[in-house]
């Protein structure tokens, strides 16, 4: 495991452990996500490692640092030109701010949208092996992929289909997935949620399926 990831994992576990011992109420009358989700132990560490591995190809790589050219003998080394100072800009209001509706859908970042596509492929490929699965079979498939039971809402059968919600929010992220399985067809919809509500409590905008199989 990279040293940077170890540091992030330890920081996450330490910060969320304190939140998991309390049950605060938000504007929607729901317990906080930190209070609902266990955030310590090997299973949670493995879950964070899974999310990190899925998201890693989506994170832009920093440009390589160009080594300075050696100065010629007897020629003084030129001092680097200082970069202009960046203009100060006021912070952009967060969609999850206290005055906003905590149940409103939150916009996903480009990295989260990319990660959502990767998670969707993993889920649809796994469910493809079991045509017309039962809720228990869908749950077993999600657990087999490494998703924690505490982060899966459902699966449940309703109106002839099996539905589930997957909470992939860690370290300030907003990614949730809503999935439905109808016969041999699986559809997954990514969307963003405030950390103050569950993924199912989000008032989603016009729904659109990201990926499906038939």
mmCIF file of C-alpha atoms in Angstrom:
data_model
loop_
_atom_site.group_PDB
_atom_site.id
_atom_site.type_symbol
_atom_site.label_atom_id
_atom_site.label_comp_id
_atom_site.label_asym_id
_atom_site.label_seq_id
_atom_site.Cartn_x
_atom_site.Cartn_y
_atom_site.Cartn_z
ATOM 1 C CA UNK A 1 0.000 0.000 0.000
ATOM 2 C CA UNK A 2 1.456 3.453 -0.907
ATOM 3 C CA UNK A 3 2.610 5.534 2.025
ATOM 4 C CA UNK A 4 0.264 8.366 1.009
ATOM 5 C CA UNK A 5 -2.726 6.025 1.077
ATOM 6 C CA UNK A 6 -1.711 4.704 4.502
ATOM 7 C CA UNK A 7 -1.644 8.250 5.811
ATOM 8 C CA UNK A 8 -5.048 9.012 4.292
ATOM 9 C CA UNK A 9 -6.563 5.822 5.695
ATOM 10 C CA UNK A 10 -5.288 6.491 9.192
ATOM 11 C CA UNK A 11 -6.514 10.076 9.080
ATOM 12 C CA UNK A 12 -9.943 8.977 7.825
ATOM 13 C CA UNK A 13 -10.351 6.336 10.478
ATOM 14 C CA UNK A 14 -9.286 8.715 13.218
ATOM 15 C CA UNK A 15 -11.581 11.525 12.104
ATOM 16 C CA UNK A 16 -14.638 9.347 11.422
ATOM 17 C CA UNK A 17 -14.254 7.248 14.564
ATOM 18 C CA UNK A 18 -15.193 10.217 16.719
ATOM 19 C CA UNK A 19 -18.263 10.905 14.584
ATOM 20 C CA UNK A 20 -19.392 7.295 14.807
ATOM 21 C CA UNK A 21 -19.877 7.535 18.589
ATOM 22 C CA UNK A 22 -22.578 10.195 18.329
ATOM 23 C CA UNK A 23 -25.938 10.417 16.628
ATOM 24 C CA UNK A 24 -26.422 13.984 15.463
ATOM 25 C CA UNK A 25 -29.549 15.207 13.675
ATOM 26 C CA UNK A 26 -29.465 17.164 10.437
ATOM 27 C CA UNK A 27 -32.057 19.394 8.786
ATOM 28 C CA UNK A 28 -33.752 16.363 7.226
ATOM 29 C CA UNK A 29 -34.108 14.640 10.588
ATOM 30 C CA UNK A 30 -31.641 11.859 9.751
ATOM 31 C CA UNK A 31 -28.582 10.590 11.546
ATOM 32 C CA UNK A 32 -25.280 11.684 10.052
ATOM 33 C CA UNK A 33 -23.477 9.346 7.665
ATOM 34 C CA UNK A 34 -20.547 9.079 10.100
ATOM 35 C CA UNK A 35 -22.908 7.873 12.810
ATOM 36 C CA UNK A 36 -24.341 5.178 10.552
ATOM 37 C CA UNK A 37 -21.189 3.705 9.078
ATOM 38 C CA UNK A 38 -18.488 1.794 10.972
ATOM 39 C CA UNK A 39 -15.160 3.443 10.116
ATOM 40 C CA UNK A 40 -12.584 1.171 11.679
ATOM 41 C CA UNK A 41 -11.321 -2.350 11.349
ATOM 42 C CA UNK A 42 -9.787 -4.314 8.472
ATOM 43 C CA UNK A 43 -13.010 -4.495 6.437
ATOM 44 C CA UNK A 44 -13.300 -0.713 6.267
ATOM 45 C CA UNK A 45 -9.610 -0.379 5.348
ATOM 46 C CA UNK A 46 -10.112 -2.892 2.524
ATOM 47 C CA UNK A 47 -13.177 -0.950 1.374
ATOM 48 C CA UNK A 48 -11.170 2.290 1.208
ATOM 49 C CA UNK A 49 -8.388 0.506 -0.667
ATOM 50 C CA UNK A 50 -10.982 -0.772 -3.160
ATOM 51 C CA UNK A 51 -12.358 2.710 -3.789
ATOM 52 C CA UNK A 52 -8.826 4.080 -4.126
ATOM 53 C CA UNK A 53 -7.856 1.416 -6.684
ATOM 54 C CA UNK A 54 -11.006 1.998 -8.760
ATOM 55 C CA UNK A 55 -10.542 5.781 -8.696
ATOM 56 C CA UNK A 56 -6.771 5.833 -9.265
ATOM 57 C CA UNK A 57 -6.892 5.667 -13.119
ATOM 58 C CA UNK A 58 -9.289 8.636 -13.061
ATOM 59 C CA UNK A 59 -6.991 10.976 -11.122
ATOM 60 C CA UNK A 60 -4.935 13.286 -13.384
ATOM 61 C CA UNK A 61 -1.217 12.680 -13.080
ATOM 62 C CA UNK A 62 0.999 15.581 -12.068
ATOM 63 C CA UNK A 63 3.366 16.738 -14.849
ATOM 64 C CA UNK A 64 6.952 15.522 -14.573
ATOM 65 C CA UNK A 65 9.370 17.989 -13.044
ATOM 66 C CA UNK A 66 11.949 19.299 -15.524
ATOM 67 C CA UNK A 67 15.473 19.263 -14.107
ATOM 68 C CA UNK A 68 17.314 22.621 -14.359
ATOM 69 C CA UNK A 69 20.004 22.842 -17.026
ATOM 70 C CA UNK A 70 23.532 22.835 -15.609
ATOM 71 C CA UNK A 71 25.303 26.145 -15.952
ATOM 72 C CA UNK A 72 28.419 26.399 -18.108
ATOM 73 C CA UNK A 73 31.811 26.651 -16.345
ATOM 74 C CA UNK A 74 32.485 30.216 -15.338
ATOM 75 C CA UNK A 75 28.931 31.283 -16.131
ATOM 76 C CA UNK A 76 26.794 32.398 -13.169
ATOM 77 C CA UNK A 77 23.677 30.385 -12.566
ATOM 78 C CA UNK A 78 20.571 32.331 -13.552
ATOM 79 C CA UNK A 79 18.051 32.839 -10.779
ATOM 80 C CA UNK A 80 14.617 31.417 -11.587
ATOM 81 C CA UNK A 81 11.954 33.900 -12.612
ATOM 82 C CA UNK A 82 9.335 34.163 -9.854
ATOM 83 C CA UNK A 83 5.813 33.163 -10.872
ATOM 84 C CA UNK A 84 3.104 35.837 -10.703
ATOM 85 C CA UNK A 85 0.910 35.665 -7.633
ATOM 86 C CA UNK A 86 -2.494 34.086 -8.207
ATOM 87 C CA UNK A 87 -5.404 36.502 -7.759
ATOM 88 C CA UNK A 88 -7.382 35.906 -4.622
ATOM 89 C CA UNK A 89 -10.943 34.756 -5.338
ATOM 90 C CA UNK A 90 -13.793 34.329 -2.891
ATOM 91 C CA UNK A 91 -14.608 30.682 -2.105
ATOM 92 C CA UNK A 92 -17.424 29.140 -4.094
ATOM 93 C CA UNK A 93 -20.408 28.330 -1.869
ATOM 94 C CA UNK A 94 -20.660 24.586 -1.247
ATOM 95 C CA UNK A 95 -23.826 22.879 -2.448
ATOM 96 C CA UNK A 96 -23.922 21.134 0.905
ATOM 97 C CA UNK A 97 -23.835 24.374 2.912
ATOM 98 C CA UNK A 98 -25.974 24.843 5.959
ATOM 99 C CA UNK A 99 -28.480 27.082 4.161
ATOM 100 C CA UNK A 100 -28.959 24.652 1.276
ATOM 101 C CA UNK A 101 -31.401 21.756 1.336
ATOM 102 C CA UNK A 102 -29.274 18.790 2.514
ATOM 103 C CA UNK A 103 -31.435 16.480 0.396
ATOM 104 C CA UNK A 104 -30.639 18.326 -2.842
ATOM 105 C CA UNK A 105 -28.543 16.439 -5.379
ATOM 106 C CA UNK A 106 -24.871 17.454 -5.382
ATOM 107 C CA UNK A 107 -22.839 17.780 -8.573
ATOM 108 C CA UNK A 108 -20.181 15.108 -9.062
ATOM 109 C CA UNK A 109 -16.598 15.939 -9.946
ATOM 110 C CA UNK A 110 -14.986 14.642 -13.126
ATOM 111 C CA UNK A 111 -13.018 12.081 -11.111
ATOM 112 C CA UNK A 112 -16.205 10.859 -9.407
ATOM 113 C CA UNK A 113 -18.007 10.510 -12.755
ATOM 114 C CA UNK A 114 -15.081 8.489 -14.091
ATOM 115 C CA UNK A 115 -15.027 6.292 -10.973
ATOM 116 C CA UNK A 116 -18.800 5.803 -11.278
ATOM 117 C CA UNK A 117 -18.334 4.328 -14.754
ATOM 118 C CA UNK A 118 -15.730 1.904 -13.413
ATOM 119 C CA UNK A 119 -17.974 0.836 -10.508
ATOM 120 C CA UNK A 120 -20.870 0.408 -12.927
ATOM 121 C CA UNK A 121 -18.823 -1.932 -15.132
ATOM 122 C CA UNK A 122 -17.819 -4.005 -12.089
ATOM 123 C CA UNK A 123 -21.418 -4.337 -10.921
ATOM 124 C CA UNK A 124 -22.990 -5.093 -14.296
ATOM 125 C CA UNK A 125 -20.294 -7.669 -15.124
ATOM 126 C CA UNK A 126 -20.884 -9.429 -11.785
ATOM 127 C CA UNK A 127 -24.680 -9.481 -12.132
ATOM 128 C CA UNK A 128 -24.401 -10.688 -15.706
ATOM 129 C CA UNK A 129 -23.466 -14.105 -14.327
ATOM 130 C CA UNK A 130 -26.893 -14.467 -12.639
ATOM 131 C CA UNK A 131 -29.867 -13.712 -14.931
ATOM 132 C CA UNK A 132 -32.966 -12.457 -13.093
ATOM 133 C CA UNK A 133 -31.248 -12.508 -9.674
ATOM 134 C CA UNK A 134 -33.078 -12.427 -6.364
ATOM 135 C CA UNK A 135 -32.360 -9.674 -3.788
ATOM 136 C CA UNK A 136 -30.144 -12.116 -1.876
ATOM 137 C CA UNK A 137 -28.164 -12.897 -5.025
ATOM 138 C CA UNK A 138 -27.702 -9.198 -5.804
ATOM 139 C CA UNK A 139 -26.499 -8.584 -2.254
ATOM 140 C CA UNK A 140 -24.097 -11.512 -2.490
ATOM 141 C CA UNK A 141 -22.701 -10.156 -5.769
ATOM 142 C CA UNK A 142 -22.104 -6.705 -4.242
ATOM 143 C CA UNK A 143 -20.389 -8.212 -1.198
ATOM 144 C CA UNK A 144 -18.253 -10.334 -3.506
ATOM 145 C CA UNK A 145 -17.076 -7.131 -5.203
ATOM 146 C CA UNK A 146 -15.891 -5.738 -1.858
ATOM 147 C CA UNK A 147 -18.730 -3.335 -1.046
ATOM 148 C CA UNK A 148 -19.575 -3.203 2.663
ATOM 149 C CA UNK A 149 -23.027 -4.282 3.851
ATOM 150 C CA UNK A 150 -23.245 -0.995 5.766
ATOM 151 C CA UNK A 151 -22.875 0.905 2.473
ATOM 152 C CA UNK A 152 -25.576 -1.059 0.609
ATOM 153 C CA UNK A 153 -29.219 -0.029 1.067
ATOM 154 C CA UNK A 154 -31.299 -3.021 -0.021
ATOM 155 C CA UNK A 155 -31.383 -4.941 -2.242
ATOM 156 C CA UNK A 156 -35.181 -5.157 -2.236
ATOM 157 C CA UNK A 157 -37.795 -6.341 -4.734
ATOM 158 C CA UNK A 158 -40.461 -3.887 -5.843
ATOM 159 C CA UNK A 159 -42.724 -3.807 -8.894
ATOM 160 C CA UNK A 160 -41.019 -6.787 -10.477
ATOM 161 C CA UNK A 161 -37.463 -5.506 -10.128
ATOM 162 C CA UNK A 162 -34.652 -5.565 -7.573
ATOM 163 C CA UNK A 163 -33.352 -2.181 -6.461
ATOM 164 C CA UNK A 164 -30.368 -1.152 -4.366
ATOM 165 C CA UNK A 165 -28.437 1.969 -3.384
ATOM 166 C CA UNK A 166 -24.664 2.001 -2.938
ATOM 167 C CA UNK A 167 -22.937 4.650 -0.789
ATOM 168 C CA UNK A 168 -19.371 5.294 -1.999
ATOM 169 C CA UNK A 169 -18.759 8.528 -0.085
ATOM 170 C CA UNK A 170 -15.446 8.779 1.773
ATOM 171 C CA UNK A 171 -13.039 11.636 2.508
ATOM 172 C CA UNK A 172 -15.526 14.357 1.564
ATOM 173 C CA UNK A 173 -16.762 12.655 -1.618
ATOM 174 C CA UNK A 174 -20.368 12.672 -2.833
ATOM 175 C CA UNK A 175 -20.705 9.568 -5.038
ATOM 176 C CA UNK A 176 -23.803 7.376 -4.695
ATOM 177 C CA UNK A 177 -25.084 4.721 -7.095
ATOM 178 C CA UNK A 178 -28.703 3.705 -7.560
ATOM 179 C CA UNK A 179 -29.181 0.371 -9.288
ATOM 180 C CA UNK A 180 -32.099 -1.684 -10.566
ATOM 181 C CA UNK A 181 -32.162 -5.217 -11.962
ATOM 182 C CA UNK A 182 -35.115 -6.262 -14.115
ATOM 183 C CA UNK A 183 -34.819 -9.737 -15.590
ATOM 184 C CA UNK A 184 -31.600 -9.716 -17.605
ATOM 185 C CA UNK A 185 -31.218 -5.927 -17.562
ATOM 186 C CA UNK A 186 -29.175 -3.975 -15.023
ATOM 187 C CA UNK A 187 -29.227 -0.169 -14.877
ATOM 188 C CA UNK A 188 -27.003 1.988 -12.654
ATOM 189 C CA UNK A 189 -27.410 5.716 -12.018
ATOM 190 C CA UNK A 190 -24.658 7.787 -10.343
ATOM 191 C CA UNK A 191 -25.496 10.937 -8.414
ATOM 192 C CA UNK A 192 -24.094 13.125 -5.649
ATOM 193 C CA UNK A 193 -25.313 13.385 -2.062
ATOM 194 C CA UNK A 194 -24.567 15.649 0.874
ATOM 195 C CA UNK A 195 -22.762 13.857 3.730
ATOM 196 C CA UNK A 196 -25.624 14.905 6.008
ATOM 197 C CA UNK A 197 -28.196 12.563 4.447
ATOM 198 C CA UNK A 198 -28.360 8.994 3.196
ATOM 199 C CA UNK A 199 -28.104 8.314 -0.511
ATOM 200 C CA UNK A 200 -31.789 7.294 -0.598
ATOM 201 C CA UNK A 201 -32.876 10.641 0.864
ATOM 202 C CA UNK A 202 -31.498 12.643 -2.067
ATOM 203 C CA UNK A 203 -34.037 14.461 -4.232
ATOM 204 C CA UNK A 204 -32.570 13.521 -7.558
ATOM 205 C CA UNK A 205 -32.946 15.621 -10.682
ATOM 206 C CA UNK A 206 -34.105 14.156 -13.991
ATOM 207 C CA UNK A 207 -32.830 10.550 -13.860
ATOM 208 C CA UNK A 208 -30.594 9.156 -16.563
ATOM 209 C CA UNK A 209 -29.075 5.700 -16.822
ATOM 210 C CA UNK A 210 -25.285 5.673 -17.037
ATOM 211 C CA UNK A 211 -24.864 2.066 -18.101
ATOM 212 C CA UNK A 212 -26.974 -1.008 -18.554
ATOM 213 C CA UNK A 213 -26.895 -4.513 -19.946
ATOM 214 C CA UNK A 214 -29.629 -6.447 -21.687
#
